[in-house]
XYZ file of C-alpha atoms in Angstrom:
758
model
C 34.883 -24.214 -10.381
C 31.532 -24.363 -12.447
C 29.387 -27.540 -12.365
C 30.344 -30.306 -14.242
C 27.362 -30.138 -16.509
C 27.326 -31.057 -19.974
C 23.997 -32.133 -21.056
C 20.491 -30.205 -20.712
C 17.362 -30.848 -21.466
C 14.647 -28.059 -20.774
C 11.323 -28.863 -20.761
C 8.577 -25.742 -22.166
C 9.691 -22.673 -24.536
C 8.423 -19.951 -22.324
C 10.191 -17.181 -21.409
C 12.015 -18.878 -18.215
C 13.353 -21.842 -19.991
C 14.401 -20.248 -23.386
C 16.337 -17.811 -21.552
C 18.323 -20.561 -19.400
C 18.717 -22.399 -22.275
C 20.579 -19.190 -23.603
C 22.532 -18.499 -20.327
C 23.338 -22.011 -19.418
C 25.060 -22.077 -23.491
C 26.727 -18.999 -22.901
C 28.242 -20.029 -20.122
C 30.048 -22.908 -21.754
C 29.005 -23.145 -25.199
C 30.295 -26.706 -25.185
C 26.838 -28.027 -23.536
C 24.831 -30.022 -25.306
C 21.310 -27.773 -24.520
C 17.916 -29.123 -26.091
C 14.344 -27.262 -25.493
C 11.508 -29.383 -25.542
C 8.387 -27.639 -26.469
C 4.707 -29.144 -26.763
C 2.926 -26.281 -28.753
C 4.532 -24.225 -31.968
C 7.299 -21.756 -32.126
C 4.687 -18.568 -31.789
C 2.166 -20.251 -29.608
C 1.240 -17.990 -26.824
C -2.321 -17.087 -24.456
C -0.680 -13.939 -23.702
C -0.505 -10.989 -24.753
C 1.776 -8.190 -22.904
C 4.826 -9.046 -20.701
C 5.875 -6.560 -17.896
C 8.907 -6.814 -17.044
C 10.588 -4.243 -13.651
C 14.046 -2.030 -13.934
C 15.231 -4.567 -11.464
C 15.201 -7.925 -13.744
C 15.828 -5.355 -17.125
C 19.163 -4.720 -15.058
C 19.446 -8.636 -14.352
C 19.309 -8.967 -17.809
C 21.714 -6.211 -19.221
C 24.567 -7.583 -17.087
C 24.000 -11.502 -17.918
C 23.106 -10.931 -21.837
C 23.438 -7.505 -23.076
C 22.532 -9.131 -26.909
C 19.131 -10.070 -25.199
C 18.622 -6.831 -23.403
C 19.353 -4.820 -26.525
C 17.315 -6.350 -28.341
C 14.027 -6.233 -25.756
C 14.519 -2.458 -25.795
C 14.124 -1.843 -29.839
C 10.562 -2.961 -29.150
C 9.529 -2.057 -25.487
C 6.744 0.387 -24.520
C 7.790 2.822 -21.956
C 5.413 4.850 -19.273
C 5.482 6.311 -15.948
C 1.495 6.240 -14.986
C -1.009 4.373 -13.342
C -4.629 5.671 -13.878
C -7.392 4.498 -11.085
C -10.826 4.902 -12.422
C -13.991 4.715 -9.942
C -17.097 6.327 -10.189
C -16.249 8.509 -12.760
C -13.240 9.938 -11.250
C -9.961 9.092 -12.792
C -7.036 9.933 -10.778
C -3.441 9.166 -11.714
C -0.179 8.758 -10.151
C 3.306 8.960 -11.716
C 6.914 7.937 -11.613
C 6.130 4.020 -11.775
C 8.216 3.543 -14.269
C 7.167 0.546 -16.693
C 8.436 -1.739 -19.460
C 6.463 -3.845 -21.558
C 6.661 -5.877 -25.159
C 4.116 -8.437 -26.464
C 4.363 -11.823 -24.906
C 5.038 -12.839 -28.995
C 8.337 -10.552 -29.323
C 9.542 -11.733 -26.533
C 9.191 -15.358 -27.451
C 10.872 -14.457 -30.717
C 14.092 -12.502 -29.468
C 15.020 -15.281 -27.127
C 14.268 -18.308 -29.831
C 16.987 -15.429 -32.131
C 19.193 -15.627 -29.284
C 18.795 -19.253 -28.295
C 19.686 -20.893 -32.275
C 22.443 -17.994 -32.509
C 23.950 -19.898 -29.396
C 23.519 -23.205 -31.075
C 20.687 -24.436 -28.467
C 18.188 -27.449 -30.269
C 14.882 -25.996 -30.601
C 11.945 -28.509 -30.615
C 8.816 -27.426 -31.444
C 5.575 -29.363 -31.528
C 7.214 -32.080 -29.264
C 6.280 -33.724 -26.129
C 9.328 -33.463 -23.931
C 10.713 -37.696 -23.579
C 9.885 -39.100 -19.816
C 13.660 -40.129 -19.620
C 15.337 -37.269 -19.690
C 16.579 -37.293 -16.016
C 18.441 -40.644 -17.138
C 20.015 -39.617 -20.512
C 20.783 -35.558 -19.368
C 23.064 -34.345 -16.926
C 20.514 -31.673 -15.833
C 16.652 -31.490 -16.056
C 15.079 -27.506 -15.996
C 11.435 -28.379 -15.589
C 9.956 -25.151 -16.836
C 6.640 -26.908 -18.207
C 4.347 -24.005 -16.485
C 1.698 -23.519 -14.225
C 0.471 -27.223 -15.295
C 3.544 -28.875 -15.004
C 3.516 -32.617 -15.788
C 6.768 -32.741 -14.282
C 5.541 -31.942 -10.896
C 2.927 -33.492 -10.994
C 4.269 -37.183 -12.059
C 7.059 -36.068 -9.146
C 4.518 -34.860 -7.442
C 5.484 -37.369 -4.348
C 9.029 -35.548 -4.102
C 7.955 -31.493 -4.312
C 5.365 -31.914 -2.659
C 2.978 -28.812 -4.371
C 0.949 -27.287 -2.846
C -1.833 -25.439 -4.901
C -4.486 -22.881 -3.810
C -7.436 -21.938 -6.129
C -8.829 -18.181 -5.491
C -12.018 -16.539 -5.678
C -12.087 -14.441 -8.592
C -12.613 -15.339 -12.641
C -10.561 -13.656 -15.003
C -9.857 -13.853 -18.694
C -6.797 -12.328 -20.434
C -7.691 -10.287 -24.248
C -6.303 -7.576 -26.072
C -7.260 -4.545 -27.622
C -5.919 -2.508 -30.579
C -4.893 0.776 -28.992
C -2.290 1.161 -26.368
C -3.427 2.444 -23.101
C -1.516 5.705 -21.918
C -1.381 4.352 -18.352
C -1.104 1.062 -16.750
C -4.854 1.618 -16.168
C -7.717 0.149 -12.850
C -10.835 0.840 -14.147
C -14.009 -0.670 -11.115
C -17.182 -1.067 -13.155
C -20.141 -1.327 -10.651
C -22.742 -3.274 -12.562
C -26.088 -5.001 -11.684
C -24.420 -8.632 -10.931
C -21.640 -7.154 -8.754
C -17.703 -5.410 -8.892
C -15.838 -6.446 -12.015
C -12.667 -4.923 -12.591
C -10.283 -4.039 -15.767
C -6.844 -4.356 -15.754
C -5.033 -3.067 -18.768
C -1.859 -1.911 -19.836
C 0.341 -1.172 -23.097
C 2.089 -3.447 -24.845
C 2.489 -2.562 -28.274
C 2.161 0.950 -30.396
C -0.969 -0.348 -31.566
C -2.118 -2.506 -28.603
C -3.017 -3.310 -24.874
C -3.494 -5.973 -22.614
C -6.890 -5.981 -21.038
C -8.048 -8.808 -18.004
C -11.176 -8.232 -16.845
C -11.580 -9.993 -13.072
C -14.728 -10.709 -10.732
C -15.671 -12.691 -8.365
C -17.198 -16.499 -9.087
C -20.131 -15.343 -7.954
C -20.066 -11.946 -9.566
C -19.337 -13.625 -12.736
C -22.182 -16.667 -12.548
C -24.808 -13.853 -12.085
C -24.339 -12.172 -15.411
C -24.209 -15.589 -16.946
C -20.609 -15.951 -18.372
C -20.337 -19.255 -17.387
C -23.105 -19.867 -19.575
C -22.498 -17.891 -22.882
C -19.239 -18.602 -25.036
C -16.280 -16.971 -24.107
C -16.718 -14.665 -27.517
C -19.707 -13.349 -25.878
C -18.599 -12.460 -22.913
C -15.284 -11.135 -24.406
C -18.202 -8.579 -26.451
C -19.715 -8.239 -23.315
C -17.127 -7.070 -21.057
C -16.356 -4.314 -23.823
C -19.546 -3.536 -23.261
C -19.249 -2.848 -19.687
C -16.147 -0.965 -19.751
C -16.883 0.845 -23.141
C -15.411 4.170 -21.876
C -11.982 3.141 -21.148
C -11.989 1.082 -24.454
C -12.938 3.975 -26.311
C -15.619 2.377 -27.761
C -13.525 -0.239 -29.567
C -13.639 -3.993 -29.557
C -11.669 -6.797 -27.173
C -10.678 -9.569 -29.131
C -9.236 -12.831 -27.803
C -6.353 -15.540 -28.682
C -8.002 -18.699 -27.319
C -8.628 -17.102 -23.918
C -11.088 -18.474 -21.553
C -12.527 -17.553 -18.275
C -9.971 -19.311 -15.251
C -9.588 -18.866 -11.643
C -5.866 -18.078 -10.094
C -3.957 -20.809 -8.478
C -0.790 -20.182 -5.950
C 1.649 -22.962 -6.730
C 3.746 -23.728 -3.483
C 6.723 -26.734 -3.694
C 8.029 -28.320 -0.447
C 10.855 -28.635 -2.889
C 11.924 -27.820 -6.304
C 14.402 -30.542 -7.062
C 14.873 -34.530 -7.038
C 18.090 -35.438 -8.365
C 19.233 -33.899 -11.180
C 15.698 -32.355 -11.879
C 14.642 -28.986 -11.019
C 11.881 -26.987 -11.272
C 11.379 -22.863 -12.591
C 9.094 -20.268 -13.385
C 5.639 -20.959 -12.455
C 6.337 -24.967 -12.595
C 8.090 -23.707 -9.053
C 5.525 -21.179 -8.133
C 3.161 -18.685 -9.226
C 2.534 -15.013 -8.472
C -0.962 -13.485 -9.090
C -0.879 -11.365 -12.651
C -1.768 -8.192 -10.618
C 1.916 -7.416 -9.791
C 3.134 -8.446 -13.275
C 5.196 -10.814 -11.430
C 5.030 -14.653 -13.393
C 7.538 -13.153 -16.244
C 9.659 -11.608 -14.273
C 10.332 -13.934 -11.126
C 10.812 -16.709 -14.273
C 13.759 -14.740 -15.521
C 15.584 -14.405 -12.250
C 14.927 -18.051 -11.580
C 17.393 -18.572 -14.363
C 19.381 -16.051 -14.071
C 19.777 -17.465 -10.272
C 20.108 -21.244 -11.392
C 22.587 -20.692 -13.943
C 25.124 -18.198 -11.807
C 24.737 -21.495 -9.152
C 25.721 -23.945 -11.368
C 28.454 -21.546 -12.534
C 29.580 -20.857 -8.815
C 29.110 -24.342 -7.023
C 31.293 -27.409 -8.314
C 28.476 -30.023 -8.152
C 25.142 -30.250 -9.189
C 23.943 -31.302 -6.496
C 25.352 -28.031 -4.295
C 24.135 -25.627 -7.354
C 20.804 -27.014 -7.055
C 20.765 -26.234 -3.595
C 22.089 -22.983 -3.242
C 19.488 -22.414 -5.923
C 16.560 -23.397 -3.976
C 17.959 -21.521 -0.786
C 18.787 -18.155 -2.955
C 15.571 -17.716 -5.050
C 12.884 -19.626 -2.089
C 12.948 -16.800 -0.025
C 12.558 -13.899 -2.388
C 9.697 -15.969 -4.058
C 8.315 -16.363 -0.563
C 7.807 -12.443 -0.574
C 6.500 -11.884 -4.244
C 4.108 -14.422 -3.049
C 3.048 -12.602 0.143
C 3.154 -9.485 -2.059
C 0.833 -10.750 -4.450
C -1.133 -12.482 -1.842
C -2.110 -9.507 -0.710
C -2.504 -7.834 -4.368
C -4.839 -10.290 -4.850
C -7.002 -10.381 -2.158
C -7.187 -7.157 -2.195
C -9.292 -7.344 -5.721
C -11.001 -10.269 -4.184
C -13.191 -8.247 -1.245
C -12.631 -5.051 -3.689
C -16.411 -4.251 -3.332
C -15.188 -3.333 0.694
C -13.675 -0.442 -0.222
C -16.201 1.232 -2.830
C -17.237 3.644 -0.603
C -13.520 5.418 0.599
C -12.632 8.679 -0.684
C -11.714 8.830 -3.893
C -7.924 9.882 -3.633
C -8.031 7.195 -0.375
C -9.030 4.584 -2.888
C -6.584 4.815 -5.351
C -3.618 5.517 -2.555
C -5.456 1.959 -1.309
C -5.340 -0.007 -4.716
C -1.636 1.655 -4.640
C -0.366 0.596 -1.674
C -2.848 -2.985 -1.599
C 0.734 -5.490 -2.151
C 2.826 -3.434 0.436
C 5.216 -3.415 -1.922
C 4.869 0.115 -2.636
C 4.429 2.451 0.353
C 3.723 5.663 1.256
C 7.026 7.086 1.605
C 7.728 5.252 -1.783
C 4.858 6.774 -3.227
C 5.875 10.575 -2.202
C 8.942 9.846 -3.893
C 7.260 8.952 -7.306
C 4.585 11.303 -7.078
C 4.226 13.913 -3.976
C 1.267 15.898 -6.195
C -0.231 13.013 -5.599
C 0.289 11.888 -2.594
C 0.160 15.697 -0.756
C -3.849 14.981 -2.648
C -4.624 11.940 -0.165
C -2.728 13.330 2.781
C -5.145 16.497 2.331
C -8.266 14.275 1.689
C -7.405 12.529 4.646
C -7.003 15.573 7.360
C -3.132 15.700 7.424
C -2.316 18.858 8.125
C 0.506 20.553 6.415
C 3.841 18.574 6.628
C 2.412 16.037 8.820
C 2.554 12.258 8.017
C -1.037 9.958 8.661
C 0.623 8.504 11.636
C 1.319 11.844 13.397
C -2.676 13.099 12.446
C -4.662 12.629 15.558
C -7.435 10.144 17.039
C -10.417 10.018 19.295
C -12.390 7.117 20.787
C -14.693 8.304 23.357
C -13.536 11.074 25.857
C -9.768 10.115 24.723
C -7.449 11.868 22.119
C -4.452 10.317 20.543
C -2.111 12.623 19.862
C -0.472 9.638 17.480
C -1.616 6.882 15.967
C 1.098 4.807 17.181
C 0.733 2.179 19.701
C 2.795 0.154 22.325
C 1.431 -3.638 22.287
C 0.954 -4.991 25.180
C 3.805 -7.100 25.845
C 4.174 -9.581 28.535
C 7.116 -8.851 30.447
C 7.072 -11.991 32.916
C 9.446 -9.555 35.247
C 6.774 -9.390 38.612
C 6.765 -10.541 42.099
C 3.520 -12.298 43.505
C 1.296 -10.178 40.859
C 2.783 -6.393 41.507
C 4.725 -4.254 39.121
C 8.094 -3.108 40.075
C 10.905 -0.966 39.150
C 10.519 -2.292 35.506
C 7.984 -1.998 35.012
C 7.968 1.831 35.712
C 11.192 1.543 33.476
C 9.828 -0.258 30.854
C 6.271 1.737 30.651
C 7.793 4.781 31.055
C 10.470 4.417 28.641
C 8.190 3.876 26.075
C 5.965 6.835 27.114
C 8.557 9.296 27.321
C 9.439 7.663 23.422
C 6.309 9.260 21.668
C 3.719 6.617 21.191
C 0.170 8.096 21.674
C -1.330 4.644 23.504
C 1.229 2.757 25.917
C -0.107 -1.168 27.075
C 0.333 -2.540 29.670
C 0.814 -6.384 29.175
C -1.882 -8.445 30.331
C -2.553 -7.842 33.254
C -4.428 -10.935 35.448
C -7.377 -10.529 37.612
C -6.921 -13.201 40.024
C -3.460 -15.275 40.785
C -4.702 -18.560 39.304
C -5.766 -16.664 36.481
C -1.809 -15.964 35.922
C -0.190 -17.260 32.651
C 3.718 -18.084 35.022
C 4.462 -16.701 38.041
C 6.050 -13.608 37.058
C 3.040 -12.056 35.193
C 1.552 -8.799 36.279
C -2.395 -8.902 38.623
C -4.849 -6.003 39.810
C -6.654 -8.355 42.572
C -4.951 -6.445 45.512
C -4.785 -2.970 46.994
C -0.741 -3.220 46.671
C -0.908 -3.984 42.696
C -2.997 -1.198 42.364
C -0.595 1.204 44.367
C 2.299 -0.321 42.208
C 0.049 0.466 38.920
C -0.936 3.576 39.811
C 3.190 4.618 40.265
C 3.454 3.838 36.884
C 0.330 5.892 35.443
C 1.230 8.887 37.556
C 4.866 8.890 35.769
C 3.438 8.690 32.471
C 1.013 11.856 32.792
C 3.307 13.856 34.598
C 6.896 13.046 33.173
C 5.324 12.214 28.998
C 1.604 14.750 28.971
C -0.304 14.032 26.102
C 0.864 10.129 26.287
C -2.253 7.908 27.056
C -1.302 4.560 29.353
C -4.004 1.584 28.859
C -4.796 -1.632 30.527
C -4.799 -4.911 29.287
C -7.142 -7.138 31.243
C -7.271 -10.973 31.180
C -7.067 -14.550 32.642
C -5.280 -16.867 31.611
C -7.365 -20.126 31.385
C -6.345 -23.207 30.352
C -2.703 -21.672 29.127
C -2.068 -20.743 33.169
C 0.409 -22.377 35.158
C 3.212 -22.476 33.602
C 7.076 -21.068 32.701
C 8.691 -17.573 32.334
C 8.809 -17.274 28.263
C 12.483 -17.600 28.588
C 12.823 -20.954 30.141
C 10.098 -23.204 28.065
C 7.337 -20.443 26.742
C 3.597 -22.917 27.234
C 5.786 -25.447 29.016
C 4.373 -26.535 32.875
C 6.216 -25.434 35.700
C 8.269 -28.361 37.498
C 6.718 -27.233 41.008
C 4.611 -24.984 42.858
C 1.714 -25.570 39.828
C -1.690 -24.241 40.340
C -5.237 -25.605 38.871
C -5.967 -23.880 35.716
C -9.669 -23.859 34.261
C -11.316 -23.015 31.121
C -14.300 -23.611 29.007
C -13.815 -27.199 28.326
C -11.392 -29.711 29.990
C -8.734 -29.834 26.773
C -5.254 -29.180 27.581
C -3.668 -26.770 25.659
C -0.970 -29.207 24.932
C -0.744 -32.908 26.043
C 1.981 -32.341 28.384
C -0.158 -29.400 29.688
C -2.486 -29.256 32.374
C -5.956 -30.795 31.469
C -7.975 -27.990 32.775
C -10.937 -27.998 34.782
C -14.444 -26.718 33.442
C -15.772 -24.033 34.670
C -19.432 -24.193 36.255
C -21.789 -21.719 36.278
C -20.958 -20.330 40.066
C -17.149 -19.993 38.657
C -18.483 -18.150 36.002
C -19.930 -15.461 38.207
C -17.001 -15.084 40.364
C -14.481 -14.936 37.333
C -16.752 -12.042 36.282
C -16.493 -10.298 39.576
C -12.950 -10.508 39.400
C -13.000 -8.504 36.181
C -14.744 -6.062 37.270
C -13.033 -5.751 40.669
C -10.246 -4.937 39.110
C -11.332 -2.769 36.628
C -12.119 -0.548 39.364
C -8.766 -0.861 40.463
C -7.691 0.421 37.480
C -10.109 3.296 37.402
C -9.012 4.486 40.489
C -4.741 4.001 39.385
C -5.453 6.361 36.269
C -5.268 4.261 33.232
C -6.679 5.849 30.268
C -8.371 2.905 28.381
C -8.863 -0.383 28.721
C -8.907 -3.471 27.070
C -10.473 -6.895 27.132
C -8.527 -9.614 26.012
C -10.217 -12.101 24.255
C -7.486 -13.565 22.179
C -5.060 -16.254 21.558
C -6.176 -18.708 23.651
C -6.654 -17.330 26.905
C -9.357 -17.762 28.955
C -12.235 -15.440 27.041
C -10.939 -16.463 24.117
C -11.568 -20.117 24.926
C -14.791 -19.552 25.213
C -14.899 -17.678 21.741
C -13.523 -20.609 20.042
C -15.024 -24.043 18.861
C -12.265 -25.500 19.252
C -11.691 -24.834 22.621
C -15.500 -24.661 23.496
C -17.256 -28.087 23.824
C -19.652 -27.125 26.539
C -23.331 -28.023 26.081
C -24.676 -25.907 28.166
C -25.949 -21.650 27.642
C -22.208 -21.158 27.227
C -21.181 -23.209 24.254
C -22.246 -25.322 20.867
C -23.746 -22.219 19.398
C -21.721 -19.410 17.762
C -24.321 -17.579 20.094
C -23.582 -19.520 23.167
C -19.873 -19.212 22.485
C -20.125 -15.215 22.628
C -22.095 -15.079 25.728
C -19.358 -15.133 28.694
C -16.964 -12.837 26.722
C -20.280 -10.335 26.245
C -20.928 -11.116 30.193
C -17.931 -9.916 31.032
C -18.112 -6.766 28.535
C -21.090 -5.474 30.214
C -19.563 -5.805 33.607
C -16.421 -4.260 33.016
C -18.377 -1.226 30.976
C -20.409 -0.755 34.074
C -17.589 0.335 36.249
C -15.239 1.139 34.101
C -15.917 5.514 33.418
C -18.404 6.082 30.908
C -15.586 8.482 28.912
C -13.301 6.155 28.845
C -12.841 4.275 25.654
C -13.020 -0.102 25.994
C -11.203 -2.080 23.299
C -11.162 -5.905 22.999
C -8.294 -7.965 21.904
C -9.843 -11.060 19.158
C -7.826 -13.474 17.376
C -9.668 -13.033 14.198
C -8.320 -16.703 12.869
C -7.470 -19.428 14.397
C -5.153 -20.747 11.747
C -6.446 -23.964 12.558
C -9.179 -26.008 10.939
C -12.741 -25.902 11.935
C -12.016 -22.769 14.435
C -12.915 -19.167 13.853
C -11.865 -17.765 10.898
C -12.172 -14.411 9.224
C -15.893 -14.325 8.683
C -16.579 -15.302 12.381
C -14.352 -12.493 13.435
C -16.405 -9.663 11.668
C -19.631 -11.312 13.605
C -17.899 -11.095 16.621
C -16.281 -7.454 16.263
C -20.497 -6.533 15.513
C -21.418 -8.406 18.609
C -19.211 -6.424 20.682
C -19.527 -3.489 18.534
C -23.539 -4.082 19.448
C -22.333 -3.914 23.138
C -20.399 -0.787 22.861
C -16.596 -1.328 22.531
C -14.779 1.242 21.283
C -12.590 -0.325 18.380
C -11.369 -3.763 17.944
C -7.684 -4.942 18.309
C -7.224 -7.576 15.782
C -4.227 -10.006 16.150
C -4.760 -13.617 14.869
C -3.806 -17.507 16.737
C -2.007 -18.585 19.246
C -6.030 -20.873 20.474
C -4.552 -24.166 19.633
C -0.812 -25.108 19.204
C -1.750 -27.020 16.217
C -1.830 -24.078 14.210
C -0.368 -23.209 10.836
C 0.339 -19.191 10.601
C 0.955 -17.712 7.413
C 3.502 -15.067 8.617
C 4.772 -12.015 6.478
C 5.016 -8.588 6.928
C 2.145 -7.342 8.103
C 0.464 -10.066 7.934
C -2.846 -9.568 10.384
C -3.382 -6.337 8.869
C -5.451 -7.485 6.089
C -8.129 -9.331 9.210
C -8.167 -5.954 10.474
C -8.968 -4.293 7.374
C -11.436 -6.459 6.686
C -13.829 -5.974 10.388
C -13.069 -2.071 9.854
C -14.717 -1.719 6.371
C -17.433 -4.897 7.062
C -18.452 -3.385 10.382
C -17.514 0.630 10.213
C -16.077 -0.399 13.521
C -11.993 1.138 14.899
C -9.396 -1.306 14.731
C -6.173 -1.042 15.879
C -3.644 -3.140 13.486
C -0.969 -5.050 14.868
C 1.176 -7.928 13.445
C 4.980 -7.027 12.408
C 4.309 -3.675 11.559
C 7.651 -2.806 11.738
C 8.416 0.554 9.978
C 7.069 3.875 10.135
C 6.395 3.722 6.339
C 4.015 0.778 6.824
C 2.498 3.066 9.587
C 1.735 5.916 6.832
C 0.659 3.206 4.632
C -1.696 1.732 6.645
C -2.687 4.546 7.946
C -3.333 6.400 4.971
C -5.157 3.512 3.160
C -7.743 3.399 5.353
C -6.865 -0.697 6.532
C -6.639 0.565 10.223
C -7.285 3.713 11.928
C -4.391 2.744 14.841
C -0.875 0.756 14.524
C 0.479 -1.193 17.331
C 4.092 -2.242 17.564
C 5.389 -4.849 20.015
C 9.409 -5.763 19.231
C 10.150 -2.362 17.504
C 9.483 -1.199 20.273
C 11.290 -3.382 22.859
C 14.617 -2.543 20.005
C 14.018 0.947 20.338
C 11.945 2.283 23.523
C 12.101 5.952 21.596
C 10.520 4.002 18.117
C 7.782 6.648 17.524
C 10.257 9.811 18.618
C 12.801 8.581 16.010
C 10.414 8.176 13.292
C 9.054 11.914 13.708
C 13.010 12.734 13.073
C 13.646 10.361 10.163
C 10.772 11.919 8.906
C 11.540 15.380 9.652
C 8.530 16.087 11.404
C 8.747 18.358 15.056
C 4.423 19.340 15.581
C 1.933 18.491 18.280
C 1.571 14.371 17.579
C 5.029 13.863 18.546
C 6.438 15.973 21.496
C 10.472 15.232 22.776
C 10.701 15.622 26.610
C 12.860 18.550 27.304
C 15.742 16.544 28.233
C 15.842 14.739 25.156
C 15.483 17.506 22.548
C 19.197 17.238 21.940
C 18.585 14.356 20.428
C 15.831 15.235 18.018
C 18.009 15.519 14.866
C 18.977 12.057 12.785
C 22.575 11.623 13.340
C 24.692 11.038 10.117
C 25.594 7.640 8.868
C 28.106 6.298 6.107
C 27.542 5.311 2.764
C 26.534 2.098 1.443
C 27.520 0.629 -2.310
C 24.736 -1.108 -3.781
C 24.932 -4.748 -4.237
C 26.664 -5.788 -7.418
C 24.407 -7.610 -10.511
C 23.964 -11.264 -9.496
C 25.502 -12.050 -12.804
C 27.519 -10.306 -15.612
C 28.941 -12.087 -18.678
C 29.326 -8.751 -20.889
C 28.698 -8.994 -24.687
């Protein structure tokens, strides 16, 4: 039974508010619905609106009349043009539809009036609507007064960003969605343009704040800067001028709200959330909000239940879109990093920047373009990027997949046993180019838990040699690497499944750290290391590295991440020393670099060494992405072969921003600012992601953890699913009968969210 809502007030006459009014009136013609809009009917500060096929499908099912009216005015096109350094690369098959924002509003005005919605323009919404109406829909935009007034309930978080942009228009239609890069004396500027009418295009000019100021755009009227932009992008504009609609330069702000409703008031569209214009999502999200809100009011028996269902349905979708939008936004903010990429790789990188468009998706849309990118990258015919080889010092990996280090907590007295043989052996048989051990500890006191492995005795070394021999004999061509570390203040804790980072109830050993700061209040307070103890620990690392070389490991990684001992020296949050090993950035680097040098000295010269770092502490006052670049440069100066880029786990009070491949931007930045090879890690879960990241040049290798727990033969299966059978991955002879992907049953597409008919 639908929610009994009779009187509805909608604040804001944008597309989201108007469409919500039309849908709610259609569902119940007896409702009294009023839209309050402070501006005039044809006031709008944008030009064109892009809608996806998915959004249009929802509109078609919910209101065929609106859909039909939109279709009469749509400009449609398939291509994206990327113009950089005089070269234009075109990718097709994308399927865009756009129309003028004023035309969209006019269509919705007509529909609302035909249904009997009361539209009140040029009128501020009264403050007491929640008292006089059953439901108040706040669709009053990014500067929502409703959200501000009830900020203590909605708890908004507004994040400003680093670029300035301005919405303009040109009086001719682009024949594609056009991205053009201009390298000016003041810095990099970019044009985003697309047609929205037979004779008009939206043009957005964007640049970093410092470039905007260097160009003098902060000191001249907007019209003068508009004229200057037309000159800068004269070729793209065919010598035509740009026009404004009271346009001003602004910075994009990402809006996130902890809650979307309070009592009978609910947020919709930009009032609830924003997503950067570079993925064309604002109107799309608002329209989809309206669809979901109308459906939930129809499905739920109470208003409270309907608003809770609306928020539960939309929040995950919006969060996913905002993650994609943020990735796109940051790509354009850091555009200067990619200017020297090969031309087609640059274009591919731009197209896949949000992670919504991927290698496989783009290959389906435009196989000729994607094939050209692959050839430029060096992929042999029929070879996905992930199965191209990669060389580190004297080691050539046959593919770009790494089994990420994963603590198994299954050793006895630091000795890896049958479990480790089967665990690591299975992943080696599974096709990855490089299989990494868990963090192997350099001393009994350097273990995280009693179940952690070590390399501080001959017995342990013999057990590790048994494993490396198996990998080299039974999976020839697969490399096995050792991650070497010391737990520091995070040691002497329970096995992960018994209570991660919780102290042992008995049998504790003393823990050490750069400074006497416990990881959590209930953890041990570590002893601050003195000079003599630092020397001892450095020698423990070198002794373990010497044993690792004799045990047959192909690569050694020094663990300087996740708050363990060496990471503890790097972070200002955990290193409060006042001697030569603490204080300044260079001093905090000193001990990790000393350990690296000592290990490199005993590690065979032809074998590579990598370092894992936490590229951000995710905490105020901690290391940042900028610091990570400098840390990587420091290790590069000492001869590191690659940086394995993780984040966080340094302090308990961190605030990570999780999401698909969420740590990759840090690897990307280090790679492009330092020129070092990098290993990306963190929520990379599909072979399509791996191909996309490799081909875009954001990383050199991809390390996957949980996917290899779910499927030890992940890489073999990735090859089978892509129809690849080449030297980049080799099926063990006993397994070759399983090298074809099994048949699966069909799956049906989901039904439309809301279907009302004509």
